Amino acid sequence: DAGITQSPRHKVTETGTPVTLRCHQTENHRYMYWYRQDPGHGLRLIHYSYGVKDTDKGEVSDGYSVSRSKTEDFLLTLESATSSQTSVYFCAISEGRNSKSEQFFGPGTRLTVL
Amino acid sequence: QQQVKQSPQSLIVQKGGISIINCAYENTAFDYFPWYQQFPGKGPALLIAIRPDVSEKKEGRFTISFNKSAKQFSLHIMDSQPGDSATYFCAASNTGTASKLTFGTGTRLQVTL
């Protein structure tokens, strides 16, 4: 998985609790992304980062926040989890330049909100 | 708004047959069109990608056909094998905007013996 790890790999939590998912890369890529995958929707971009402390919203950012204090780590936080946030979350990385736009995906985190 | 539409949702092909998955996009600013393959419990992995300056790209048994005027592109898997059974996603991005990918909804391919 191109030097990308996600933790935890599985999590069950209750509605209203905060949850933080971690993505760690060893490739020193500039861009990092968080997607969620749901049946019938494919993968949808939540937030992305184009450098340390530089982040921006994606297509489905409501209810999520992110932080990137180091090149290698990108955190996704659900401030108050809801059942609609039950999903599989994937982190991806990219060098981001035109000739190297490929995104490499991590193994995913399966989150269940009861 | 679904900017990349993918069909069919599922596909069953016999071993040795040709699998064809189609995608259509709306945003003319897209300039990079990858296909990802995903096995159960795994993250998506890049299979093949094309840029709009060519109409076809082939890598082994996998071919992308691209029609810029129709804003459509498709994946052809020749001599389909049971090991090709997976979910396939088309995607598109404008590489000038942080290479954010917009994905299709996926096609579950099953290759039978």
CSV table of C-alpha atoms in Angstrom, one decimal:
chain,number,residue,atom,x,y,z
A,1,ASP,CA,0.0,0.0,0.0
A,2,ALA,CA,2.8,2.4,-1.0
A,3,GLY,CA,4.0,3.2,2.5
A,4,ILE,CA,0.6,4.3,3.9
A,5,THR,CA,-0.9,3.0,7.1
A,6,GLN,CA,-4.2,3.9,8.7
A,7,SER,CA,-5.2,3.5,12.3
A,8,PRO,CA,-7.3,2.1,13.7
A,9,ARG,CA,-8.4,-0.4,11.0
A,10,HIS,CA,-11.7,-1.0,12.7
A,11,LYS,CA,-13.7,1.1,15.2
A,12,VAL,CA,-17.1,0.9,16.7
A,13,THR,CA,-18.3,3.9,18.5
A,14,GLU,CA,-21.5,5.5,19.8
A,15,THR,CA,-23.4,8.5,18.4
A,16,GLY,CA,-22.1,11.8,19.8
A,17,THR,CA,-18.6,10.6,20.7
A,18,PRO,CA,-15.5,12.2,19.0
A,19,VAL,CA,-13.4,10.0,16.8
A,20,THR,CA,-10.0,10.6,15.2
A,21,LEU,CA,-8.6,8.5,12.4
A,22,ARG,CA,-4.9,8.6,11.5
A,23,CYS,CA,-3.1,8.3,8.2
A,24,HIS,CA,0.6,8.0,8.2
A,25,GLN,CA,2.9,7.9,5.1
A,26,THR,CA,6.5,7.2,4.6
A,27,GLU,CA,6.7,8.5,1.0
A,28,ASN,CA,7.2,12.2,1.8
A,29,HIS,CA,4.4,13.0,-0.7
A,30,ARG,CA,3.0,16.6,-0.5
A,31,TYR,CA,-0.7,15.8,-1.0
A,32,MET,CA,-2.9,13.8,1.3
A,33,TYR,CA,-6.6,13.0,1.0
A,34,TRP,CA,-9.4,11.6,3.0
A,35,TYR,CA,-12.2,9.8,1.2
A,36,ARG,CA,-15.2,7.9,2.4
A,37,GLN,CA,-16.6,4.9,0.5
A,38,ASP,CA,-20.3,4.0,0.6
A,39,PRO,CA,-22.3,1.6,-1.5
A,40,GLY,CA,-23.8,3.3,-4.5
A,41,HIS,CA,-21.6,6.4,-4.1
A,42,GLY,CA,-18.1,5.2,-4.9
A,43,LEU,CA,-15.4,7.2,-3.1
A,44,ARG,CA,-16.1,10.8,-2.1
A,45,LEU,CA,-13.5,13.3,-1.1
A,46,ILE,CA,-13.9,14.7,2.5
A,47,HIS,CA,-10.8,16.9,2.9
A,48,TYR,CA,-7.4,17.1,1.5
A,49,SER,CA,-4.0,18.7,2.3
A,50,TYR,CA,-1.5,20.3,0.1
A,51,GLY,CA,1.2,20.8,2.7
A,52,VAL,CA,1.8,21.1,6.4
A,53,LYS,CA,-1.0,23.1,8.0
A,54,ASP,CA,-2.6,23.6,4.5
A,55,THR,CA,-5.9,21.9,4.1
A,56,ASP,CA,-9.1,22.4,2.2
A,57,LYS,CA,-12.6,21.0,2.0
A,58,GLY,CA,-13.8,18.3,-0.4
A,59,GLU,CA,-17.2,17.3,-1.6
A,60,VAL,CA,-18.6,15.9,1.7
A,61,SER,CA,-16.8,17.9,4.5
A,62,ASP,CA,-19.7,18.7,6.8
A,63,GLY,CA,-19.1,17.1,10.2
A,64,TYR,CA,-15.4,16.4,9.6
A,65,SER,CA,-12.3,18.3,10.4
A,66,VAL,CA,-8.6,17.6,9.6
A,67,SER,CA,-5.2,18.5,10.7
A,68,ARG,CA,-1.7,18.1,9.3
A,69,SER,CA,1.1,19.1,11.7
A,70,LYS,CA,3.7,17.0,10.0
A,71,THR,CA,4.3,15.9,6.4
A,72,GLU,CA,3.8,12.3,7.2
A,73,ASP,CA,0.5,12.5,9.3
A,74,PHE,CA,-3.0,13.5,8.3
A,75,LEU,CA,-5.7,13.2,10.9
A,76,LEU,CA,-9.4,13.1,10.3
A,77,THR,CA,-11.7,14.0,13.2
A,78,LEU,CA,-15.4,13.5,13.6
A,79,GLU,CA,-16.2,15.9,16.4
A,80,SER,CA,-19.5,14.2,17.3
A,81,ALA,CA,-20.1,11.0,15.3
A,82,THR,CA,-23.5,10.3,13.8
A,83,SER,CA,-24.8,7.1,12.3
A,84,SER,CA,-24.6,8.7,8.8
A,85,GLN,CA,-20.8,8.7,9.2
A,86,THR,CA,-20.7,4.9,9.3
A,87,SER,CA,-18.5,4.1,6.4
A,88,VAL,CA,-15.1,2.9,5.2
A,89,TYR,CA,-12.6,5.7,5.2
A,90,PHE,CA,-9.6,5.7,2.9
A,91,CYS,CA,-6.5,7.9,3.0
A,92,ALA,CA,-4.6,8.6,-0.2
A,93,ILE,CA,-1.3,10.3,-1.0
A,94,SER,CA,0.0,11.9,-4.2
A,95,GLU,CA,3.1,13.8,-5.3
A,96,GLY,CA,0.5,16.1,-6.9
A,97,ARG,CA,2.5,17.4,-9.8
A,98,ASN,CA,0.9,17.2,-13.3
A,99,SER,CA,3.1,14.3,-14.4
A,100,LYS,CA,2.7,12.4,-11.2
A,101,SER,CA,-0.9,12.7,-10.3
A,102,GLU,CA,-1.4,9.1,-9.3
A,103,GLN,CA,-3.0,8.7,-5.9
A,104,PHE,CA,-2.0,5.8,-3.7
A,105,PHE,CA,-4.5,4.5,-1.2
A,106,GLY,CA,-4.2,3.1,2.2
A,107,PRO,CA,-5.9,-0.1,3.5
A,108,GLY,CA,-8.9,1.7,4.9
A,109,THR,CA,-10.6,2.1,8.3
A,110,ARG,CA,-14.1,0.6,8.8
A,111,LEU,CA,-16.0,2.9,11.2
A,112,THR,CA,-19.4,1.9,12.7
A,113,VAL,CA,-21.4,4.5,14.6
A,114,LEU,CA,-24.1,3.0,16.7
B,1,GLN,CA,-24.3,16.2,-8.6
B,2,GLN,CA,-22.6,13.2,-10.0
B,3,GLN,CA,-19.9,14.5,-12.3
B,4,VAL,CA,-18.7,11.1,-13.3
B,5,LYS,CA,-21.3,8.5,-14.3
B,6,GLN,CA,-20.3,4.8,-14.4
B,7,SER,CA,-22.2,1.8,-15.9
B,8,PRO,CA,-23.0,-0.9,-15.5
B,9,GLN,CA,-23.3,-1.3,-11.7
B,10,SER,CA,-22.5,-5.0,-12.0
B,11,LEU,CA,-21.2,-7.3,-14.7
B,12,ILE,CA,-20.8,-11.0,-15.1
B,13,VAL,CA,-18.5,-12.2,-17.8
B,14,GLN,CA,-17.3,-15.7,-18.7
B,15,LYS,CA,-13.6,-16.6,-18.5
B,16,GLY,CA,-11.9,-15.5,-21.7
B,17,GLY,CA,-14.6,-12.9,-22.6
B,18,ILE,CA,-14.3,-9.2,-22.8
B,19,SER,CA,-15.4,-7.0,-19.9
B,20,ILE,CA,-16.5,-3.4,-20.8
B,21,ILE,CA,-17.1,-0.7,-18.3
B,22,ASN,CA,-18.2,2.8,-19.4
B,23,CYS,CA,-17.9,6.2,-17.8
B,24,ALA,CA,-19.1,9.7,-18.8
B,25,TYR,CA,-18.0,13.0,-17.3
B,26,GLU,CA,-19.3,16.5,-17.4
B,27,ASN,CA,-16.5,18.8,-16.3
B,28,THR,CA,-14.4,19.7,-19.4
B,29,ALA,CA,-11.6,20.8,-17.1
B,30,PHE,CA,-10.8,17.2,-16.3
B,31,ASP,CA,-7.5,16.2,-17.8
B,32,TYR,CA,-6.6,12.9,-16.1
B,33,PHE,CA,-8.7,9.8,-16.2
B,34,PRO,CA,-7.6,6.8,-14.1
B,35,TRP,CA,-9.2,3.5,-13.5
B,36,TYR,CA,-8.9,1.8,-10.1
B,37,GLN,CA,-9.3,-1.8,-9.1
B,38,GLN,CA,-10.4,-2.8,-5.7
B,39,PHE,CA,-10.5,-6.2,-4.0
B,40,PRO,CA,-12.6,-6.8,-0.9
B,41,GLY,CA,-11.1,-5.5,2.2
B,42,LYS,CA,-8.4,-3.6,0.3
B,43,GLY,CA,-7.9,0.0,-0.8
B,44,PRO,CA,-8.3,0.9,-4.5
B,45,ALA,CA,-5.2,0.5,-6.6
B,46,LEU,CA,-4.4,2.3,-9.9
B,47,LEU,CA,-4.9,0.0,-12.9
B,48,ILE,CA,-4.4,2.3,-15.8
B,49,ALA,CA,-4.8,6.0,-16.6
B,50,ILE,CA,-5.1,8.2,-19.7
B,51,ARG,CA,-4.9,11.8,-20.6
B,52,PRO,CA,-7.1,13.5,-23.2
B,53,ASP,CA,-4.3,13.9,-25.7
B,54,VAL,CA,-4.6,10.3,-26.8
B,55,SER,CA,-7.7,8.2,-27.7
B,56,GLU,CA,-6.5,4.8,-26.5
B,57,LYS,CA,-4.0,3.4,-24.0
B,58,LYS,CA,-3.2,-0.3,-23.6
B,59,GLU,CA,-1.4,-2.1,-20.9
B,60,GLY,CA,-1.5,-5.8,-21.2
B,61,ARG,CA,-5.1,-7.0,-21.2
B,62,PHE,CA,-6.4,-3.6,-20.1
B,63,THR,CA,-7.3,-0.9,-22.5
B,64,ILE,CA,-8.8,2.6,-22.0
B,65,SER,CA,-10.7,4.1,-24.9
B,66,PHE,CA,-11.2,7.9,-24.7
B,67,ASN,CA,-13.7,10.0,-26.6
B,68,LYS,CA,-13.1,13.6,-25.8
B,69,SER,CA,-15.9,15.1,-27.9
B,70,ALA,CA,-18.5,12.7,-26.3
B,71,LYS,CA,-16.9,13.2,-22.9
B,72,GLN,CA,-16.8,9.4,-22.4
B,73,PHE,CA,-14.1,6.8,-21.6
B,74,SER,CA,-14.2,3.1,-21.1
B,75,LEU,CA,-12.2,0.2,-19.8
B,76,HIS,CA,-11.9,-3.0,-21.8
B,77,ILE,CA,-10.5,-6.1,-20.1
B,78,MET,CA,-9.6,-8.7,-22.8
B,79,ASP,CA,-9.4,-12.4,-22.0
B,80,SER,CA,-11.1,-11.8,-18.6
B,81,GLN,CA,-9.9,-14.1,-15.8
B,82,PRO,CA,-11.4,-15.1,-12.5
B,83,GLY,CA,-8.6,-13.1,-10.8
B,84,ASP,CA,-10.0,-10.0,-12.4
B,85,SER,CA,-13.1,-10.3,-10.3
B,86,ALA,CA,-13.1,-7.1,-8.3
B,87,THR,CA,-14.8,-3.7,-8.2
B,88,TYR,CA,-13.6,-1.2,-10.8
B,89,PHE,CA,-13.9,2.6,-10.4
B,90,CYS,CA,-13.4,5.2,-13.0
B,91,ALA,CA,-12.3,8.6,-11.9
B,92,ALA,CA,-11.4,12.0,-13.2
B,93,SER,CA,-9.4,15.0,-12.0
B,94,ASN,CA,-8.1,18.4,-13.0
B,95,THR,CA,-4.4,18.1,-12.2
B,96,GLY,CA,-4.2,21.8,-11.7
B,97,THR,CA,-6.4,21.6,-8.6
B,98,ALA,CA,-4.4,19.4,-6.3
B,99,SER,CA,-5.3,16.4,-8.4
B,100,LYS,CA,-8.6,15.8,-6.5
B,101,LEU,CA,-10.3,12.8,-7.9
B,102,THR,CA,-14.0,12.5,-8.7
B,103,PHE,CA,-15.0,8.9,-8.7
B,104,GLY,CA,-17.7,7.0,-10.5
B,105,THR,CA,-20.0,4.8,-8.4
B,106,GLY,CA,-18.1,1.5,-9.2
B,107,THR,CA,-18.7,-1.7,-11.2
B,108,ARG,CA,-18.6,-5.0,-9.5
B,109,LEU,CA,-17.1,-7.5,-12.0
B,110,GLN,CA,-17.5,-11.2,-11.6
B,111,VAL,CA,-15.6,-13.5,-14.0
B,112,THR,CA,-17.1,-17.0,-14.1
B,113,LEU,CA,-15.3,-20.2,-15.1
